Amino acid sequence: MLDLYYCATPNGHKLTMCLEEMGLAYRIIPVDIGRGEQFEPAFLAISPNNKIPALVDHDPADGGPPLAVFESGAMLWYLAERSGMLLPQEPRSRLEVMKWLFWQVGGLGPMAGQAGHFRVHAPQPVPYAINRYTRETTRLYGVLNQRLERHEFIADDYSIADIACYPWIVPHEGHGQDLKAFPHLQRWFDSIASRPAALRAYGQSSDTYGRGARPLSDEARRNLFGATP
């Protein structure tokens, strides 16, 4: 059994999408990051960077004690190795998936996250930050669009690279992006959105960076953007 410490954010959705696609048995343990549950000692023992998602495998392949994994990219990689799914064995194909997985965790996620933060969640407009991160997110969407012009999925076959990127395209409106400007990305996005595993993973979740998102309390702002354990 796998325990997934989860909140409905883009990084959280990576893991529910992956687990649903693989058909692995898992249990969701909600973590209310607005209330600061990510700073509790029991959670920090699993995820020392006080971020969700985090994973505990109670039946690891080596037969040893439960194994904790933090960082969403590492978790996707671990699950792909554990299941033998969504990560090719052929070295060149495998490397292609890993390059784009690292591209997402090092670029698309952080930049789109900052765009969403300053466009939607910042307490007052900061024009320089809005322009800086929106432009960089536009550039990254363009990189992905160009890649998908000649590939059905990011690394040809559907993989953890697609699962890593998709949740960071879902809130495109909050990122200041229009998918009509990226036709190949739009085609890929629509294809993944209709997959049964993606539909199950998202359920009734709301858009983290949607304009209709509920206002954040002062406590939530401290816990999400300024608190230290």
GROMACS .gro file of C-alpha atoms in nm:
model
  229
    1MET     CA    1   0.000   0.000   0.000
    2LEU     CA    2   0.112   0.351  -0.083
    3ASP     CA    3   0.026   0.652   0.131
    4LEU     CA    4   0.003   0.977  -0.066
    5TYR     CA    5   0.025   1.295   0.142
    6TYR     CA    6  -0.173   1.526  -0.079
    7CYS     CA    7  -0.330   1.861  -0.146
    8ALA     CA    8  -0.507   1.950  -0.473
    9THR     CA    9  -0.227   2.150  -0.630
   10PRO     CA   10  -0.056   2.092  -0.967
   11ASN     CA   11   0.219   1.892  -0.797
   12GLY     CA   12  -0.036   1.694  -0.601
   13HIS     CA   13  -0.223   1.614  -0.921
   14LYS     CA   14   0.094   1.475  -1.078
   15LEU     CA   15   0.087   1.193  -0.828
   16THR     CA   16  -0.282   1.113  -0.840
   17MET     CA   17  -0.261   1.106  -1.222
   18CYS     CA   18   0.039   0.874  -1.209
   19LEU     CA   19  -0.109   0.638  -0.951
   20GLU     CA   20  -0.441   0.621  -1.135
   21GLU     CA   21  -0.265   0.556  -1.468
   22MET     CA   22  -0.062   0.275  -1.313
   23GLY     CA   23  -0.356   0.124  -1.129
   24LEU     CA   24  -0.163   0.108  -0.802
   25ALA     CA   25  -0.341   0.083  -0.468
   26TYR     CA   26  -0.297   0.399  -0.266
   27ARG     CA   27  -0.450   0.593   0.019
   28ILE     CA   28  -0.478   0.971   0.020
   29ILE     CA   29  -0.378   1.144   0.343
   30PRO     CA   30  -0.492   1.508   0.307
   31VAL     CA   31  -0.251   1.780   0.415
   32ASP     CA   32  -0.411   2.120   0.474
   33ILE     CA   33  -0.126   2.348   0.373
   34GLY     CA   34  -0.336   2.658   0.443
   35ARG     CA   35  -0.353   2.557   0.809
   36GLY     CA   36   0.016   2.474   0.826
   37GLU     CA   37  -0.009   2.095   0.856
   38GLN     CA   38   0.303   2.068   0.636
   39PHE     CA   39   0.508   2.199   0.929
   40GLU     CA   40   0.404   1.925   1.172
   41PRO     CA   41   0.695   1.704   1.289
   42ALA     CA   42   0.534   1.383   1.161
   43PHE     CA   43   0.508   1.529   0.811
   44LEU     CA   44   0.857   1.680   0.819
   45ALA     CA   45   0.994   1.333   0.896
   46ILE     CA   46   0.860   1.229   0.552
   47SER     CA   47   0.907   1.555   0.361
   48PRO     CA   48   1.182   1.766   0.525
   49ASN     CA   49   1.125   2.050   0.275
   50ASN     CA   50   0.770   2.089   0.418
   51LYS     CA   51   0.611   2.057   0.073
   52ILE     CA   52   0.342   1.831  -0.066
   53PRO     CA   53   0.307   1.580  -0.217
   54ALA     CA   54   0.497   1.311  -0.031
   55LEU     CA   55   0.479   0.935  -0.056
   56VAL     CA   56   0.533   0.642   0.179
   57ASP     CA   57   0.566   0.295   0.028
   58HIS     CA   58   0.476   0.034   0.290
   59ASP     CA   59   0.580  -0.252   0.063
   60PRO     CA   60   0.905  -0.146  -0.107
   61ALA     CA   61   1.074  -0.378  -0.354
   62ASP     CA   62   1.370  -0.445  -0.123
   63GLY     CA   63   1.142  -0.589   0.146
   64GLY     CA   64   1.270  -0.340   0.400
   65PRO     CA   65   1.088  -0.090   0.621
   66PRO     CA   66   0.850   0.170   0.475
   67LEU     CA   67   1.021   0.402   0.231
   68ALA     CA   68   0.947   0.776   0.222
   69VAL     CA   69   0.988   0.980  -0.096
   70PHE     CA   70   0.954   1.357  -0.134
   71GLU     CA   71   0.980   1.590  -0.438
   72SER     CA   72   0.724   1.522  -0.709
   73GLY     CA   73   0.976   1.445  -0.984
   74ALA     CA   74   1.154   1.190  -0.765
   75MET     CA   75   0.818   1.038  -0.675
   76LEU     CA   76   0.717   0.997  -1.040
   77TRP     CA   77   1.054   0.840  -1.116
   78TYR     CA   78   1.023   0.606  -0.815
   79LEU     CA   79   0.675   0.492  -0.913
   80ALA     CA   80   0.782   0.434  -1.274
   81GLU     CA   81   1.071   0.217  -1.155
   82ARG     CA   82   0.851   0.036  -0.904
   83SER     CA   83   0.576  -0.041  -1.154
   84GLY     CA   84   0.777  -0.081  -1.473
   85MET     CA   85   0.534   0.161  -1.640
   86LEU     CA   86   0.552   0.504  -1.808
   87LEU     CA   87   0.934   0.502  -1.835
   88PRO     CA   88   1.103   0.320  -2.123
   89GLN     CA   89   1.383   0.072  -2.066
   90GLU     CA   90   1.566   0.153  -2.388
   91PRO     CA   91   1.843   0.396  -2.284
   92ARG     CA   92   1.787   0.674  -2.539
   93SER     CA   93   1.412   0.674  -2.496
   94ARG     CA   94   1.452   0.665  -2.120
   95LEU     CA   95   1.687   0.963  -2.130
   96GLU     CA   96   1.437   1.158  -2.340
   97VAL     CA   97   1.171   1.113  -2.071
   98MET     CA   98   1.413   1.214  -1.795
   99LYS     CA   99   1.525   1.528  -1.979
  100TRP     CA  100   1.168   1.653  -2.004
  101LEU     CA  101   1.086   1.548  -1.648
  102PHE     CA  102   1.376   1.761  -1.524
  103TRP     CA  103   1.271   2.042  -1.759
  104GLN     CA  104   0.934   2.049  -1.588
  105VAL     CA  105   1.055   2.042  -1.229
  106GLY     CA  106   1.331   2.295  -1.299
  107GLY     CA  107   1.147   2.532  -1.532
  108LEU     CA  108   0.781   2.496  -1.617
  109GLY     CA  109   0.660   2.434  -1.263
  110PRO     CA  110   0.856   2.708  -1.084
  111MET     CA  111   0.800   2.975  -1.350
  112ALA     CA  112   0.431   2.901  -1.404
  113GLY     CA  113   0.386   2.884  -1.028
  114GLN     CA  114   0.532   3.231  -0.988
  115ALA     CA  115   0.318   3.363  -1.272
  116GLY     CA  116   0.009   3.221  -1.105
  117HIS     CA  117   0.110   3.357  -0.767
  118PHE     CA  118   0.168   3.716  -0.878
  119ARG     CA  119  -0.131   3.721  -1.114
  120VAL     CA  120  -0.382   3.565  -0.873
  121HIS     CA  121  -0.264   3.535  -0.514
  122ALA     CA  122  -0.038   3.835  -0.448
  123PRO     CA  123  -0.202   4.082  -0.204
  124GLN     CA  124  -0.127   4.371  -0.441
  125PRO     CA  125  -0.019   4.389  -0.808
  126VAL     CA  126   0.355   4.383  -0.875
  127PRO     CA  127   0.378   4.471  -1.246
  128TYR     CA  128   0.745   4.378  -1.287
  129ALA     CA  129   0.690   4.032  -1.138
  130ILE     CA  130   0.369   3.975  -1.334
  131ASN     CA  131   0.537   4.066  -1.662
  132ARG     CA  132   0.859   3.878  -1.586
  133TYR     CA  133   0.697   3.546  -1.494
  134THR     CA  134   0.414   3.566  -1.748
  135ARG     CA  135   0.666   3.620  -2.031
  136GLU     CA  136   0.883   3.334  -1.916
  137THR     CA  137   0.581   3.106  -1.888
  138THR     CA  138   0.482   3.204  -2.242
  139ARG     CA  139   0.830   3.108  -2.357
  140LEU     CA  140   0.810   2.771  -2.182
  141TYR     CA  141   0.465   2.700  -2.328
  142GLY     CA  142   0.622   2.775  -2.665
  143VAL     CA  143   0.905   2.527  -2.603
  144LEU     CA  144   0.653   2.256  -2.525
  145ASN     CA  145   0.434   2.352  -2.821
  146GLN     CA  146   0.731   2.322  -3.055
  147ARG     CA  147   0.823   1.983  -2.912
  148LEU     CA  148   0.470   1.854  -2.959
  149GLU     CA  149   0.455   1.964  -3.322
  150ARG     CA  150   0.637   1.644  -3.417
  151HIS     CA  151   0.557   1.419  -3.124
  152GLU     CA  152   0.221   1.281  -3.012
  153PHE     CA  153   0.340   1.292  -2.652
  154ILE     CA  154   0.645   1.464  -2.509
  155ALA     CA  155   0.877   1.163  -2.543
  156ASP     CA  156   0.672   0.986  -2.814
  157ASP     CA  157   0.497   0.733  -2.586
  158TYR     CA  158   0.286   0.859  -2.296
  159SER     CA  159   0.516   0.880  -1.993
  160ILE     CA  160   0.587   1.043  -1.658
  161ALA     CA  161   0.712   1.345  -1.856
  162ASP     CA  162   0.357   1.411  -1.978
  163ILE     CA  163   0.216   1.351  -1.631
  164ALA     CA  164   0.465   1.598  -1.483
  165CYS     CA  165   0.378   1.872  -1.731
  166TYR     CA  166   0.001   1.839  -1.772
  167PRO     CA  167  -0.105   1.970  -1.426
  168TRP     CA  168   0.100   2.283  -1.489
  169ILE     CA  169  -0.091   2.349  -1.811
  170VAL     CA  170  -0.434   2.297  -1.654
  171PRO     CA  171  -0.427   2.645  -1.488
  172HIS     CA  172  -0.318   2.817  -1.811
  173GLU     CA  173  -0.567   3.102  -1.773
  174GLY     CA  174  -0.424   3.188  -1.431
  175HIS     CA  175  -0.080   3.185  -1.592
  176GLY     CA  176  -0.197   3.445  -1.843
  177GLN     CA  177  -0.185   3.198  -2.134
  178ASP     CA  178  -0.430   3.119  -2.413
  179LEU     CA  179  -0.390   2.767  -2.551
  180LYS     CA  180  -0.523   2.883  -2.887
  181ALA     CA  181  -0.182   3.040  -2.937
  182PHE     CA  182  -0.021   2.696  -2.893
  183PRO     CA  183  -0.211   2.455  -3.121
  184HIS     CA  184   0.013   2.152  -3.069
  185LEU     CA  185   0.006   2.201  -2.695
  186GLN     CA  186  -0.372   2.236  -2.714
  187ARG     CA  187  -0.402   1.905  -2.902
  188TRP     CA  188  -0.183   1.728  -2.644
  189PHE     CA  189  -0.370   1.890  -2.355
  190ASP     CA  190  -0.710   1.780  -2.486
  191SER     CA  191  -0.582   1.427  -2.542
  192ILE     CA  192  -0.464   1.390  -2.182
  193ALA     CA  193  -0.769   1.564  -2.035
  194SER     CA  194  -0.989   1.288  -2.178
  195ARG     CA  195  -0.786   0.999  -2.036
  196PRO     CA  196  -0.984   0.807  -1.771
  197ALA     CA  197  -0.695   0.826  -1.524
  198ALA     CA  198  -0.678   1.205  -1.557
  199LEU     CA  199  -1.053   1.236  -1.511
  200ARG     CA  200  -1.038   1.024  -1.196
  201ALA     CA  201  -0.738   1.214  -1.061
  202TYR     CA  202  -0.900   1.554  -1.100
  203GLY     CA  203  -1.253   1.468  -0.995
  204GLN     CA  204  -1.413   1.783  -0.862
  205SER     CA  205  -1.088   1.967  -0.792
  206SER     CA  206  -1.085   2.341  -0.850
  207ASP     CA  207  -0.825   2.542  -1.041
  208THR     CA  208  -0.550   2.647  -0.799
  209TYR     CA  209  -0.490   2.969  -0.991
  210GLY     CA  210  -0.846   3.028  -1.110
  211ARG     CA  211  -0.995   3.371  -1.073
  212GLY     CA  212  -1.279   3.214  -0.879
  213ALA     CA  213  -1.047   3.068  -0.619
  214ARG     CA  214  -1.155   3.157  -0.266
  215PRO     CA  215  -0.963   3.444  -0.105
  216LEU     CA  216  -0.677   3.339   0.120
  217SER     CA  217  -0.691   3.416   0.489
  218ASP     CA  218  -0.399   3.584   0.665
  219GLU     CA  219  -0.319   3.249   0.829
  220ALA     CA  220  -0.315   3.074   0.493
  221ARG     CA  221  -0.089   3.342   0.344
  222ARG     CA  222   0.157   3.301   0.629
  223ASN     CA  223   0.158   2.923   0.595
  224LEU     CA  224   0.176   2.916   0.216
  225PHE     CA  225   0.407   3.206   0.141
  226GLY     CA  226   0.592   3.317   0.450
  227ALA     CA  227   0.600   3.072   0.737
  228THR     CA  228   0.898   2.869   0.851
  229PRO     CA  229   0.873   2.557   1.065
   0.00000   0.00000   0.00000
